[in-house]
XYZ file of C-alpha atoms in Angstrom:
336
model
C 0.000 0.000 0.000
C 1.230 3.444 -0.935
C 0.033 6.878 0.053
C -0.196 9.662 -2.502
C -1.386 13.232 -2.400
C -4.186 12.692 -4.887
C -6.686 15.595 -4.667
C -10.336 14.989 -3.914
C -11.672 17.084 -6.753
C -10.094 18.604 -9.881
C -6.676 16.966 -10.486
C -5.434 20.120 -12.165
C -6.177 22.292 -9.167
C -3.442 23.223 -6.720
C -3.175 21.661 -3.257
C -5.565 22.876 -0.569
C -5.389 23.130 3.183
C -7.996 20.363 3.541
C -6.257 17.935 1.185
C -5.194 14.705 2.895
C -3.232 11.753 1.520
C -5.237 9.377 -0.651
C -4.670 5.638 -0.319
C -3.327 3.888 -3.417
C -3.675 0.100 -3.778
C -2.712 -2.220 -6.642
C -4.864 -5.366 -6.862
C -2.730 -8.516 -6.571
C -3.428 -11.625 -8.694
C -4.569 -13.633 -5.666
C -7.195 -10.940 -4.906
C -8.969 -11.430 -8.234
C -12.738 -11.548 -7.897
C -12.954 -10.129 -4.381
C -15.534 -7.489 -3.558
C -13.797 -4.157 -3.500
C -15.097 -3.249 -0.015
C -13.853 -6.569 1.400
C -10.437 -6.161 -0.231
C -10.081 -2.647 1.181
C -11.146 -3.838 4.649
C -8.479 -6.536 4.573
C -5.803 -4.120 3.420
C -6.780 -1.183 5.642
C -6.970 -2.205 9.263
C -7.908 1.310 10.408
C -11.203 1.295 8.464
C -14.219 -0.914 9.183
C -15.972 -2.514 6.242
C -19.135 -0.517 6.926
C -17.108 2.709 6.932
C -15.443 1.742 3.650
C -18.801 0.906 2.117
C -20.081 4.360 3.049
C -16.988 6.048 1.589
C -17.394 4.125 -1.679
C -21.060 5.074 -1.894
C -20.026 8.703 -1.365
C -17.885 8.449 -4.506
C -14.523 8.494 -2.760
C -13.065 5.499 -4.599
C -11.670 5.360 -8.119
C -10.734 2.191 -10.023
C -8.249 2.868 -12.808
C -9.249 6.535 -12.639
C -13.029 5.995 -12.831
C -15.178 6.826 -9.811
C -16.953 3.737 -8.471
C -19.967 3.850 -6.127
C -20.667 0.104 -5.948
C -19.107 -1.590 -2.863
C -19.809 -5.059 -4.319
C -17.719 -4.484 -7.454
C -15.452 -7.479 -8.163
C -11.831 -6.478 -8.700
C -9.387 -7.612 -11.351
C -5.610 -8.097 -11.055
C -3.531 -5.041 -11.776
C -6.359 -2.548 -11.152
C -5.358 0.610 -9.302
C -7.681 1.543 -6.430
C -7.436 5.052 -5.024
C -9.446 5.837 -1.890
C -9.699 9.495 -0.889
C -10.937 9.707 2.731
C -12.579 12.967 3.800
C -10.604 15.471 5.859
C -10.536 14.618 9.573
C -13.200 16.322 11.660
C -12.264 17.976 14.926
C -14.413 16.054 17.397
C -13.818 18.485 20.237
C -17.096 20.206 21.174
C -17.189 23.866 20.208
C -18.734 26.686 22.294
C -22.283 27.570 21.273
C -24.164 30.206 23.239
C -27.581 29.163 24.545
C -29.871 30.296 27.326
C -29.338 28.105 30.391
C -31.580 27.982 33.463
C -28.768 28.164 36.027
C -30.072 27.929 39.591
C -26.706 28.045 41.370
C -23.120 28.814 40.392
C -19.782 29.438 42.051
C -16.140 28.964 41.046
C -16.290 25.171 41.504
C -19.610 24.074 40.044
C -22.994 25.049 38.722
C -26.475 23.568 38.975
C -28.936 23.992 36.133
C -32.474 23.015 35.228
C -32.208 21.126 31.934
C -35.141 21.598 29.550
C -36.772 18.853 27.528
C -35.100 18.251 24.162
C -31.570 19.264 25.162
C -28.940 16.539 24.669
C -26.252 16.554 27.359
C -23.152 15.858 25.255
C -22.291 15.410 21.562
C -22.776 11.946 20.106
C -23.839 10.364 16.847
C -26.926 12.175 15.615
C -26.334 15.165 17.894
C -22.923 16.590 17.119
C -23.626 20.097 18.392
C -26.259 22.276 20.101
C -25.823 20.183 23.242
C -25.504 21.165 26.874
C -21.711 20.702 26.630
C -21.570 23.212 23.764
C -23.586 25.680 25.843
C -21.417 25.141 28.933
C -18.237 25.796 26.962
C -19.704 29.101 25.797
C -20.858 30.003 29.308
C -17.693 29.012 31.194
C -15.100 29.813 28.550
C -11.718 28.110 28.308
C -11.706 27.288 32.023
C -14.053 24.319 31.422
C -12.080 22.786 28.549
C -10.813 19.314 29.336
C -12.306 18.990 32.823
C -13.366 15.372 33.064
C -12.437 14.647 29.444
C -12.244 16.450 26.129
C -15.599 15.274 24.777
C -17.674 15.697 27.943
C -16.090 18.560 29.882
C -17.648 19.154 33.275
C -20.211 16.355 32.974
C -20.451 14.067 36.021
C -23.944 12.663 35.321
C -26.571 13.107 32.661
C -30.273 13.165 31.933
C -31.870 11.705 28.820
C -32.719 14.161 26.060
C -36.423 14.078 26.890
C -36.030 14.088 30.671
C -36.120 17.505 32.290
C -34.706 18.678 35.581
C -31.707 19.369 37.771
C -28.084 18.594 36.925
C -24.798 19.526 38.577
C -21.760 20.385 36.439
C -18.139 20.547 37.625
C -16.135 23.648 36.705
C -12.805 22.444 38.113
C -10.945 19.138 38.171
C -11.200 19.126 41.954
C -14.981 19.414 41.812
C -15.197 16.808 39.060
C -13.242 14.236 41.093
C -15.256 14.905 44.257
C -18.678 14.865 42.573
C -17.849 11.763 40.543
C -16.837 10.009 43.761
C -20.061 11.112 45.448
C -22.115 9.638 42.614
C -20.096 6.413 42.759
C -20.527 6.199 46.534
C -24.274 6.963 46.169
C -24.188 9.938 48.533
C -25.894 12.228 46.028
C -29.592 12.732 46.780
C -31.668 12.468 43.609
C -35.438 12.313 43.292
C -37.598 12.263 40.195
C -41.290 12.722 39.499
C -42.774 10.315 36.980
C -46.298 10.069 35.607
C -47.006 6.388 35.024
C -49.826 4.285 33.615
C -51.962 2.789 36.383
C -51.484 3.036 40.145
C -48.639 0.915 41.563
C -49.600 -1.559 44.273
C -48.084 -1.499 46.816
C -48.009 2.284 46.846
C -44.402 2.293 48.058
C -41.562 -0.123 47.494
C -38.214 -1.022 45.951
C -37.431 -2.316 42.490
C -34.240 -4.352 42.628
C -33.307 -5.683 39.214
C -29.972 -5.706 37.350
C -29.997 -3.644 34.163
C -28.107 -4.380 30.960
C -28.584 -4.446 27.201
C -31.758 -6.154 26.067
C -30.976 -9.480 24.383
C -33.903 -8.844 22.026
C -33.159 -5.234 21.068
C -29.605 -4.001 21.619
C -30.771 -0.386 21.446
C -32.786 -0.859 24.629
C -31.947 -1.617 28.229
C -33.728 -4.295 30.224
C -33.712 -6.164 33.517
C -31.358 -9.064 32.769
C -29.474 -11.471 35.002
C -26.133 -10.397 33.501
C -26.809 -6.687 34.049
C -25.331 -4.295 36.601
C -27.027 -4.009 40.010
C -29.794 -1.399 39.996
C -32.115 -0.267 42.785
C -34.982 2.208 42.524
C -37.177 3.252 45.441
C -40.625 4.502 44.473
C -43.598 6.055 46.253
C -46.982 7.053 44.859
C -47.333 10.793 45.475
C -50.984 10.649 44.481
C -53.172 8.589 42.158
C -54.490 10.445 39.122
C -57.780 8.596 39.020
C -57.426 4.880 38.241
C -55.606 5.316 34.944
C -52.386 6.947 36.122
C -50.336 8.107 39.090
C -47.740 10.680 39.994
C -44.824 8.707 41.449
C -41.615 9.807 43.147
C -38.566 7.699 42.290
C -35.265 7.837 44.131
C -32.132 6.288 42.683
C -29.783 4.171 44.752
C -27.840 3.467 41.548
C -27.529 5.343 38.272
C -27.975 2.931 35.370
C -28.944 4.012 31.874
C -32.730 4.514 31.639
C -33.054 3.039 35.133
C -36.403 4.542 36.170
C -37.950 3.916 32.770
C -36.835 0.286 32.741
C -37.764 -0.440 36.360
C -41.234 1.124 36.206
C -41.930 -0.834 33.027
C -40.688 -3.982 34.756
C -43.400 -3.695 37.459
C -46.103 -2.990 34.888
C -46.316 0.799 35.191
C -44.387 2.366 32.300
C -44.036 6.104 32.028
C -46.654 7.928 30.008
C -45.132 9.147 26.744
C -42.161 6.763 26.801
C -41.683 5.825 23.153
C -39.034 3.190 23.931
C -40.218 1.328 27.017
C -43.799 2.419 27.450
C -46.887 1.842 25.413
C -50.356 3.320 25.466
C -52.648 1.232 27.649
C -56.110 1.014 25.975
C -57.748 -0.183 29.215
C -56.455 2.903 31.014
C -57.428 5.242 28.189
C -61.021 4.030 28.474
C -61.055 5.286 32.056
C -60.241 8.845 30.956
C -62.432 11.504 29.432
C -61.666 12.271 25.751
C -59.449 15.299 26.440
C -57.328 13.481 29.034
C -57.105 10.355 26.870
C -55.931 12.407 23.905
C -53.203 14.170 25.900
C -51.953 11.059 27.705
C -52.122 8.879 24.612
C -50.124 11.340 22.532
C -47.798 12.806 25.153
C -44.593 13.550 23.214
C -41.921 12.565 25.755
C -41.389 10.329 28.758
C -43.133 11.960 31.695
C -40.040 12.221 33.892
C -38.571 15.189 35.756
C -35.544 15.372 38.080
C -37.053 17.582 40.778
C -34.592 17.187 43.692
C -30.787 17.254 43.802
C -28.696 17.368 46.964
C -24.982 16.967 47.678
C -22.078 18.213 49.747
C -20.092 21.031 48.197
C -16.709 19.571 47.146
C -14.636 22.316 48.803
C -16.754 23.898 51.564
C -18.500 20.721 52.713
C -21.782 22.648 52.878
C -24.869 20.591 52.067
C -26.603 22.020 49.027
C -30.138 21.081 48.036
C -32.135 22.233 45.028
C -35.721 21.707 43.927
C -37.372 22.200 40.555
C -41.145 22.423 40.055
C -42.911 20.340 37.450
C -42.402 21.915 34.025
C -45.489 23.217 32.259
C -46.067 20.172 30.049
C -46.033 17.734 32.982
C -48.080 20.061 35.153
C -50.723 20.230 32.417
C -50.676 16.429 32.065
C -51.161 15.924 35.817
C -53.939 18.516 35.909
C -55.950 16.993 33.084
C -55.539 13.455 34.456
C -56.844 14.613 37.823
């Protein structure tokens, strides 16, 4: 394998700042008849076959000078394959100014009330306009790198469609201390959830290990091989017979823990598109307006309303509360 400086566009054009080395391969006799994506995957250990397939379909491969977009093309001996990968993308989050509902801030940390729809950190499908981007703009260079380049300041997270309180570290000292507090389960966290039906008993513990679902790898589930997970719940008040407002307190912090555990005991969150489902029997118990709102609620009805912890430098106990946001307050009101 050789590397050349083949341009991505017009060969007669001069070099550009974004030009990167193309990869030049000559097909060997023993490789005759192989699919071109398989051959490239075998030759190029740094690229997965799926990534190579996508690059070919983008028109980034030429065979004897002709652009090829078919990953299943069978190669012939002596053909010259030139793959031109795209320029590398800087995956460091960039500052992006946004309005943040900050309820407390000092030199070590800040506490904010995260709105529905805001992703906490960049990931596939959400590369920017996240809370991390907003924090970098708010805190400036001082936040960069605290706790990691890609998730500066983040010590815990809320799902995109879960609202409520979060604490963010502004110094390495605060990040270490808060991360330890979460690991040692000394952080006080309480959530309000609106669930289908009324749990019985009205108060209890859900102790079930959580891991990847063996049926759907995009979901979490209670599985024997999962990590220990404990949720304590209490019915705040029934909302008729069809639903209830429930307080959940986390003894552990597994992905989607409350959503998975409440579904496990037969009371999924209203609006949960992943773990919940509309319960026809419960809808029949509601008047048309309430049934329409509950049946079409656009997000999981979950809000982090209480957050308490010891300040990492002063030792002072800090506690914050957040009222139900308007959409959940309206849902509770119409169900009542």
